[in-house]
PDB file of C-alpha atoms in Angstrom:
ATOM      1  CA  UNK A   1      30.128   5.196  42.278  1.00  0.00           C
ATOM      2  CA  UNK A   2      29.496   8.552  43.218  1.00  0.00           C
ATOM      3  CA  UNK A   3      26.344  10.124  43.548  1.00  0.00           C
ATOM      4  CA  UNK A   4      25.280  13.666  44.645  1.00  0.00           C
ATOM      5  CA  UNK A   5      22.763  14.972  47.067  1.00  0.00           C
ATOM      6  CA  UNK A   6      19.525  13.711  45.811  1.00  0.00           C
ATOM      7  CA  UNK A   7      20.463   9.866  44.949  1.00  0.00           C
ATOM      8  CA  UNK A   8      21.300  10.179  41.406  1.00  0.00           C
ATOM      9  CA  UNK A   9      24.040   9.409  39.468  1.00  0.00           C
ATOM     10  CA  UNK A  10      25.710  12.050  37.375  1.00  0.00           C
ATOM     11  CA  UNK A  11      27.593  10.267  35.067  1.00  0.00           C
ATOM     12  CA  UNK A  12      24.275   8.359  34.000  1.00  0.00           C
ATOM     13  CA  UNK A  13      23.068  11.628  33.487  1.00  0.00           C
ATOM     14  CA  UNK A  14      25.578  12.782  31.334  1.00  0.00           C
ATOM     15  CA  UNK A  15      25.744   9.242  29.065  1.00  0.00           C
ATOM     16  CA  UNK A  16      21.680   9.781  28.485  1.00  0.00           C
ATOM     17  CA  UNK A  17      20.788  11.150  24.671  1.00  0.00           C
ATOM     18  CA  UNK A  18      20.283  14.712  24.021  1.00  0.00           C
ATOM     19  CA  UNK A  19      16.608  15.589  23.161  1.00  0.00           C
ATOM     20  CA  UNK A  20      17.719  16.476  19.770  1.00  0.00           C
ATOM     21  CA  UNK A  21      19.696  12.678  19.397  1.00  0.00           C
ATOM     22  CA  UNK A  22      15.998  11.493  19.755  1.00  0.00           C
ATOM     23  CA  UNK A  23      13.868  10.639  16.444  1.00  0.00           C
ATOM     24  CA  UNK A  24      10.477  12.367  17.609  1.00  0.00           C
ATOM     25  CA  UNK A  25       7.319  10.331  16.223  1.00  0.00           C
ATOM     26  CA  UNK A  26       5.119  12.818  15.216  1.00  0.00           C
ATOM     27  CA  UNK A  27       8.014  14.382  12.774  1.00  0.00           C
ATOM     28  CA  UNK A  28       8.203  11.160  11.487  1.00  0.00           C
ATOM     29  CA  UNK A  29       4.673  10.634  10.793  1.00  0.00           C
ATOM     30  CA  UNK A  30       4.469  14.342   9.398  1.00  0.00           C
ATOM     31  CA  UNK A  31       7.105  13.345   6.909  1.00  0.00           C
ATOM     32  CA  UNK A  32       5.643  10.113   5.630  1.00  0.00           C
ATOM     33  CA  UNK A  33       1.987  12.349   5.128  1.00  0.00           C
ATOM     34  CA  UNK A  34       3.696  15.008   3.286  1.00  0.00           C
ATOM     35  CA  UNK A  35       5.547  11.994   0.760  1.00  0.00           C
ATOM     36  CA  UNK A  36       2.020  11.419  -0.526  1.00  0.00           C
ATOM     37  CA  UNK A  37       1.021  14.725  -0.700  1.00  0.00           C
ATOM     38  CA  UNK A  38       4.137  15.661  -2.491  1.00  0.00           C
ATOM     39  CA  UNK A  39       3.987  12.650  -4.758  1.00  0.00           C
ATOM     40  CA  UNK A  40       0.370  13.862  -5.570  1.00  0.00           C
ATOM     41  CA  UNK A  41       1.114  17.313  -6.186  1.00  0.00           C
ATOM     42  CA  UNK A  42       4.748  17.133  -8.299  1.00  0.00           C
ATOM     43  CA  UNK A  43       5.362  13.233  -9.042  1.00  0.00           C
ATOM     44  CA  UNK A  44       8.276  11.094  -7.832  1.00  0.00           C
ATOM     45  CA  UNK A  45      10.817  12.496 -10.572  1.00  0.00           C
ATOM     46  CA  UNK A  46      10.076  16.127  -9.356  1.00  0.00           C
ATOM     47  CA  UNK A  47       9.718  15.744  -5.473  1.00  0.00           C
ATOM     48  CA  UNK A  48      12.528  16.806  -3.671  1.00  0.00           C
ATOM     49  CA  UNK A  49      14.159  16.371  -0.048  1.00  0.00           C
ATOM     50  CA  UNK A  50      13.206  20.320   0.356  1.00  0.00           C
ATOM     51  CA  UNK A  51       9.714  20.283  -1.161  1.00  0.00           C
ATOM     52  CA  UNK A  52       8.617  17.207   1.669  1.00  0.00           C
ATOM     53  CA  UNK A  53      10.430  19.171   4.454  1.00  0.00           C
ATOM     54  CA  UNK A  54       8.784  21.883   3.598  1.00  0.00           C
ATOM     55  CA  UNK A  55       5.229  20.434   3.382  1.00  0.00           C
ATOM     56  CA  UNK A  56       6.098  18.682   6.930  1.00  0.00           C
ATOM     57  CA  UNK A  57       6.726  21.507   8.590  1.00  0.00           C
ATOM     58  CA  UNK A  58      10.701  20.240   9.470  1.00  0.00           C
ATOM     59  CA  UNK A  59      14.103  21.082   8.308  1.00  0.00           C
ATOM     60  CA  UNK A  60      15.761  19.096   5.948  1.00  0.00           C
ATOM     61  CA  UNK A  61      18.040  17.856   8.125  1.00  0.00           C
ATOM     62  CA  UNK A  62      14.766  16.008  10.164  1.00  0.00           C
ATOM     63  CA  UNK A  63      14.202  13.997   6.692  1.00  0.00           C
ATOM     64  CA  UNK A  64      18.197  13.122   6.361  1.00  0.00           C
ATOM     65  CA  UNK A  65      18.437  11.749   9.535  1.00  0.00           C
ATOM     66  CA  UNK A  66      15.900   9.307   8.910  1.00  0.00           C
ATOM     67  CA  UNK A  67      16.120   8.412   4.939  1.00  0.00           C
ATOM     68  CA  UNK A  68      19.794   9.210   3.453  1.00  0.00           C
ATOM     69  CA  UNK A  69      17.601   9.871  -0.386  1.00  0.00           C
ATOM     70  CA  UNK A  70      14.238  10.518  -1.504  1.00  0.00           C
ATOM     71  CA  UNK A  71      14.501   7.038  -3.263  1.00  0.00           C
ATOM     72  CA  UNK A  72      15.004   5.235   0.243  1.00  0.00           C
ATOM     73  CA  UNK A  73      12.038   7.561   1.768  1.00  0.00           C
ATOM     74  CA  UNK A  74       9.694   6.185  -0.845  1.00  0.00           C
ATOM     75  CA  UNK A  75      10.506   2.761  -0.657  1.00  0.00           C
ATOM     76  CA  UNK A  76       9.982   2.960   3.537  1.00  0.00           C
ATOM     77  CA  UNK A  77       6.480   4.544   2.795  1.00  0.00           C
ATOM     78  CA  UNK A  78       5.658   2.301   0.250  1.00  0.00           C
ATOM     79  CA  UNK A  79       7.205  -1.069   2.876  1.00  0.00           C
ATOM     80  CA  UNK A  80       4.742   0.757   5.626  1.00  0.00           C
ATOM     81  CA  UNK A  81       1.582   0.300   3.397  1.00  0.00           C
ATOM     82  CA  UNK A  82       2.833  -3.367   2.300  1.00  0.00           C
ATOM     83  CA  UNK A  83       3.486  -4.149   6.053  1.00  0.00           C
ATOM     84  CA  UNK A  84      -0.087  -2.343   7.187  1.00  0.00           C
ATOM     85  CA  UNK A  85      -1.879  -4.947   4.190  1.00  0.00           C
ATOM     86  CA  UNK A  86      -5.558  -5.669   4.114  1.00  0.00           C
ATOM     87  CA  UNK A  87      -7.384  -8.007   6.069  1.00  0.00           C
ATOM     88  CA  UNK A  88      -9.045 -10.687   4.031  1.00  0.00           C
ATOM     89  CA  UNK A  89     -12.648 -10.648   4.626  1.00  0.00           C
ATOM     90  CA  UNK A  90     -14.318 -13.299   5.824  1.00  0.00           C
ATOM     91  CA  UNK A  91     -18.179 -13.008   4.381  1.00  0.00           C
ATOM     92  CA  UNK A  92     -19.147 -17.266   4.873  1.00  0.00           C
ATOM     93  CA  UNK A  93     -18.961 -16.977   0.646  1.00  0.00           C
ATOM     94  CA  UNK A  94     -16.920 -16.606  -2.228  1.00  0.00           C
ATOM     95  CA  UNK A  95     -19.301 -14.520  -4.055  1.00  0.00           C
ATOM     96  CA  UNK A  96     -19.682 -12.264  -0.468  1.00  0.00           C
ATOM     97  CA  UNK A  97     -15.632 -12.190  -0.085  1.00  0.00           C
ATOM     98  CA  UNK A  98     -15.177 -11.067  -3.609  1.00  0.00           C
ATOM     99  CA  UNK A  99     -17.652  -8.465  -3.513  1.00  0.00           C
ATOM    100  CA  UNK A 100     -16.154  -6.735  -0.524  1.00  0.00           C
ATOM    101  CA  UNK A 101     -12.880  -6.999  -1.681  1.00  0.00           C
ATOM    102  CA  UNK A 102     -13.764  -5.119  -4.691  1.00  0.00           C
ATOM    103  CA  UNK A 103     -15.746  -2.573  -2.766  1.00  0.00           C
ATOM    104  CA  UNK A 104     -12.761  -1.815  -0.843  1.00  0.00           C
ATOM    105  CA  UNK A 105     -10.128  -1.500  -3.850  1.00  0.00           C
ATOM    106  CA  UNK A 106     -12.231   0.575  -5.416  1.00  0.00           C
ATOM    107  CA  UNK A 107     -12.437   3.039  -2.982  1.00  0.00           C
ATOM    108  CA  UNK A 108      -8.506   2.941  -2.720  1.00  0.00           C
ATOM    109  CA  UNK A 109      -8.329   3.642  -6.217  1.00  0.00           C
ATOM    110  CA  UNK A 110     -10.790   6.064  -6.598  1.00  0.00           C
ATOM    111  CA  UNK A 111      -8.929   7.815  -3.658  1.00  0.00           C
ATOM    112  CA  UNK A 112      -7.465  11.269  -5.378  1.00  0.00           C
ATOM    113  CA  UNK A 113      -4.169  10.603  -4.114  1.00  0.00           C
ATOM    114  CA  UNK A 114      -3.801   7.039  -5.283  1.00  0.00           C
ATOM    115  CA  UNK A 115      -5.125   8.066  -8.820  1.00  0.00           C
ATOM    116  CA  UNK A 116      -1.801  10.287  -9.216  1.00  0.00           C
ATOM    117  CA  UNK A 117       0.281   8.107  -6.811  1.00  0.00           C
ATOM    118  CA  UNK A 118      -0.078   4.540  -8.446  1.00  0.00           C
ATOM    119  CA  UNK A 119       0.630   5.330 -12.223  1.00  0.00           C
ATOM    120  CA  UNK A 120       3.091   7.395 -11.443  1.00  0.00           C
ATOM    121  CA  UNK A 121       5.419   5.411  -9.215  1.00  0.00           C
ATOM    122  CA  UNK A 122       4.916   2.616 -11.660  1.00  0.00           C
ATOM    123  CA  UNK A 123       6.037   4.787 -14.235  1.00  0.00           C
ATOM    124  CA  UNK A 124       9.162   5.319 -11.859  1.00  0.00           C
ATOM    125  CA  UNK A 125       9.667   1.659 -11.164  1.00  0.00           C
ATOM    126  CA  UNK A 126      10.647   0.740 -14.828  1.00  0.00           C
ATOM    127  CA  UNK A 127      13.485   3.013 -14.115  1.00  0.00           C
ATOM    128  CA  UNK A 128      14.223   2.118 -10.448  1.00  0.00           C
ATOM    129  CA  UNK A 129      14.368  -1.942  -9.725  1.00  0.00           C
ATOM    130  CA  UNK A 130      14.515  -0.831  -5.880  1.00  0.00           C
ATOM    131  CA  UNK A 131      11.362   0.737  -5.963  1.00  0.00           C
ATOM    132  CA  UNK A 132      10.065  -1.947  -8.192  1.00  0.00           C
ATOM    133  CA  UNK A 133      10.671  -4.608  -5.716  1.00  0.00           C
ATOM    134  CA  UNK A 134       9.290  -2.490  -3.068  1.00  0.00           C
ATOM    135  CA  UNK A 135       5.867  -1.468  -5.424  1.00  0.00           C
ATOM    136  CA  UNK A 136       5.810  -5.226  -6.158  1.00  0.00           C
ATOM    137  CA  UNK A 137       5.677  -5.762  -2.352  1.00  0.00           C
ATOM    138  CA  UNK A 138       2.903  -3.248  -2.275  1.00  0.00           C
ATOM    139  CA  UNK A 139       1.017  -3.834  -4.909  1.00  0.00           C
ATOM    140  CA  UNK A 140       1.322  -7.521  -5.586  1.00  0.00           C
ATOM    141  CA  UNK A 141       2.384  -9.589  -2.895  1.00  0.00           C
ATOM    142  CA  UNK A 142       0.735  -8.318   0.118  1.00  0.00           C
ATOM    143  CA  UNK A 143      -2.521  -8.490  -1.832  1.00  0.00           C
ATOM    144  CA  UNK A 144      -2.045 -12.096  -3.443  1.00  0.00           C
ATOM    145  CA  UNK A 145      -1.933 -13.078   0.510  1.00  0.00           C
ATOM    146  CA  UNK A 146      -5.190 -11.834   1.003  1.00  0.00           C
ATOM    147  CA  UNK A 147      -6.456 -13.660  -2.268  1.00  0.00           C
ATOM    148  CA  UNK A 148      -4.880 -16.691  -1.206  1.00  0.00           C
ATOM    149  CA  UNK A 149      -6.897 -16.851   2.156  1.00  0.00           C
ATOM    150  CA  UNK A 150      -9.832 -15.826   0.269  1.00  0.00           C
ATOM    151  CA  UNK A 151      -9.394 -19.295  -2.268  1.00  0.00           C
ATOM    152  CA  UNK A 152      -8.651 -20.770   0.820  1.00  0.00           C
ATOM    153  CA  UNK A 153     -11.641 -20.721   2.181  1.00  0.00           C
ATOM    154  CA  UNK A 154     -13.706 -20.819  -0.726  1.00  0.00           C
ATOM    155  CA  UNK A 155     -11.876 -24.408  -1.397  1.00  0.00           C
ATOM    156  CA  UNK A 156     -12.866 -25.280   2.178  1.00  0.00           C
ATOM    157  CA  UNK A 157     -15.986 -24.630   1.470  1.00  0.00           C
ATOM    158  CA  UNK A 158     -16.505 -26.542  -1.529  1.00  0.00           C
ATOM    159  CA  UNK A 159     -17.359 -23.705  -3.833  1.00  0.00           C
ATOM    160  CA  UNK A 160     -13.500 -23.477  -5.666  1.00  0.00           C
ATOM    161  CA  UNK A 161     -11.660 -26.800  -6.871  1.00  0.00           C
ATOM    162  CA  UNK A 162      -8.179 -27.551  -4.917  1.00  0.00           C
ATOM    163  CA  UNK A 163      -5.827 -26.231  -8.035  1.00  0.00           C
ATOM    164  CA  UNK A 164      -7.696 -22.956  -8.409  1.00  0.00           C
ATOM    165  CA  UNK A 165      -5.112 -20.665  -9.463  1.00  0.00           C
ATOM    166  CA  UNK A 166      -4.306 -17.933  -6.806  1.00  0.00           C
ATOM    167  CA  UNK A 167      -2.579 -15.553  -9.205  1.00  0.00           C
ATOM    168  CA  UNK A 168      -5.230 -15.339 -11.555  1.00  0.00           C
ATOM    169  CA  UNK A 169      -7.745 -15.023  -9.158  1.00  0.00           C
ATOM    170  CA  UNK A 170      -5.507 -11.599  -7.938  1.00  0.00           C
ATOM    171  CA  UNK A 171      -5.852 -10.652 -11.635  1.00  0.00           C
ATOM    172  CA  UNK A 172      -9.508 -10.985 -11.822  1.00  0.00           C
ATOM    173  CA  UNK A 173      -9.971  -8.988  -8.855  1.00  0.00           C
ATOM    174  CA  UNK A 174      -7.917  -6.147  -9.498  1.00  0.00           C
ATOM    175  CA  UNK A 175      -7.283  -5.921 -13.308  1.00  0.00           C
ATOM    176  CA  UNK A 176     -10.432  -4.823 -14.379  1.00  0.00           C
ATOM    177  CA  UNK A 177     -10.836  -2.003 -11.462  1.00  0.00           C
ATOM    178  CA  UNK A 178      -7.284  -0.902 -12.245  1.00  0.00           C
ATOM    179  CA  UNK A 179      -7.915  -0.776 -16.015  1.00  0.00           C
ATOM    180  CA  UNK A 180     -11.038   1.198 -15.684  1.00  0.00           C
ATOM    181  CA  UNK A 181     -10.455   3.443 -12.472  1.00  0.00           C
ATOM    182  CA  UNK A 182      -6.665   4.447 -13.368  1.00  0.00           C
ATOM    183  CA  UNK A 183      -6.010   3.709 -17.171  1.00  0.00           C
ATOM    184  CA  UNK A 184      -9.576   4.778 -18.813  1.00  0.00           C
ATOM    185  CA  UNK A 185     -10.107   6.554 -15.595  1.00  0.00           C
ATOM    186  CA  UNK A 186     -14.309   5.912 -15.975  1.00  0.00           C
ATOM    187  CA  UNK A 187     -16.698   6.504 -13.400  1.00  0.00           C
ATOM    188  CA  UNK A 188     -18.161   3.122 -12.207  1.00  0.00           C
ATOM    189  CA  UNK A 189     -21.813   2.452 -13.188  1.00  0.00           C
ATOM    190  CA  UNK A 190     -24.400   1.609 -10.887  1.00  0.00           C
ATOM    191  CA  UNK A 191     -24.383  -2.105 -10.457  1.00  0.00           C
ATOM    192  CA  UNK A 192     -20.920  -2.307 -11.866  1.00  0.00           C
ATOM    193  CA  UNK A 193     -19.016  -3.975  -8.871  1.00  0.00           C
ATOM    194  CA  UNK A 194     -22.205  -6.922  -8.401  1.00  0.00           C
ATOM    195  CA  UNK A 195     -21.643  -7.906 -11.722  1.00  0.00           C
ATOM    196  CA  UNK A 196     -18.040  -7.912 -11.583  1.00  0.00           C
ATOM    197  CA  UNK A 197     -18.144 -10.234  -8.293  1.00  0.00           C
ATOM    198  CA  UNK A 198     -20.504 -12.344 -10.491  1.00  0.00           C
ATOM    199  CA  UNK A 199     -18.133 -12.496 -13.062  1.00  0.00           C
ATOM    200  CA  UNK A 200     -15.264 -13.188 -10.912  1.00  0.00           C
ATOM    201  CA  UNK A 201     -16.786 -15.701  -8.595  1.00  0.00           C
ATOM    202  CA  UNK A 202     -18.483 -17.901 -11.831  1.00  0.00           C
ATOM    203  CA  UNK A 203     -14.721 -17.487 -13.732  1.00  0.00           C
ATOM    204  CA  UNK A 204     -12.622 -18.961 -10.349  1.00  0.00           C
ATOM    205  CA  UNK A 205     -15.515 -21.709  -9.964  1.00  0.00           C
ATOM    206  CA  UNK A 206     -14.922 -23.060 -13.454  1.00  0.00           C
ATOM    207  CA  UNK A 207     -14.013 -26.895 -12.817  1.00  0.00           C
ATOM    208  CA  UNK A 208     -16.176 -27.579  -9.732  1.00  0.00           C
ATOM    209  CA  UNK A 209     -19.111 -29.999 -10.596  1.00  0.00           C
ATOM    210  CA  UNK A 210     -22.298 -30.006  -8.957  1.00  0.00           C
ATOM    211  CA  UNK A 211     -23.117 -32.520  -6.542  1.00  0.00           C
ATOM    212  CA  UNK A 212     -25.890 -35.459  -7.106  1.00  0.00           C
TER     213      UNK A 212
END
């Protein structure tokens, strides 16, 4: 194979993709961040590729080279959130684990972006099966894995019966917070999370018999 005086292969150099063909990660992350900001500002229905590109400081072609529509862009972002997941706490007790999960969840739901984006996407999911499935993965399946880990440890410690319902645990953990913060949109009074943790722990622990 012929080489030039420097020892390099001119043909190989010609085969190297041009810089424009490489998807820059910084632009990709800027677009993903812009999606959250645009969703919070205008909602899914009014969100546009043009608006996302403008907010990200890129051209529309940069967005379209990565995603073919705003739905696929949102699906990708939602899936990325699900993949990041939430580590299951391991405080040594069921009540401690529940209290920590409630604290993390309440902080997330009180974030201004989350309080705008989540209700909007859930409403849009009623019209989009693809979005509904992605939201199920993000808001349910990923969190159910965390709840399952917490429940499994509590069963091993003898704090919960072996037949405890993991989905019920997830409902008890997230339902009250979602209702209070995103539906009623009321502030959490002092001591609320401690009282809720005690109630959830007691409800899940029904059926565990005390030893002699």
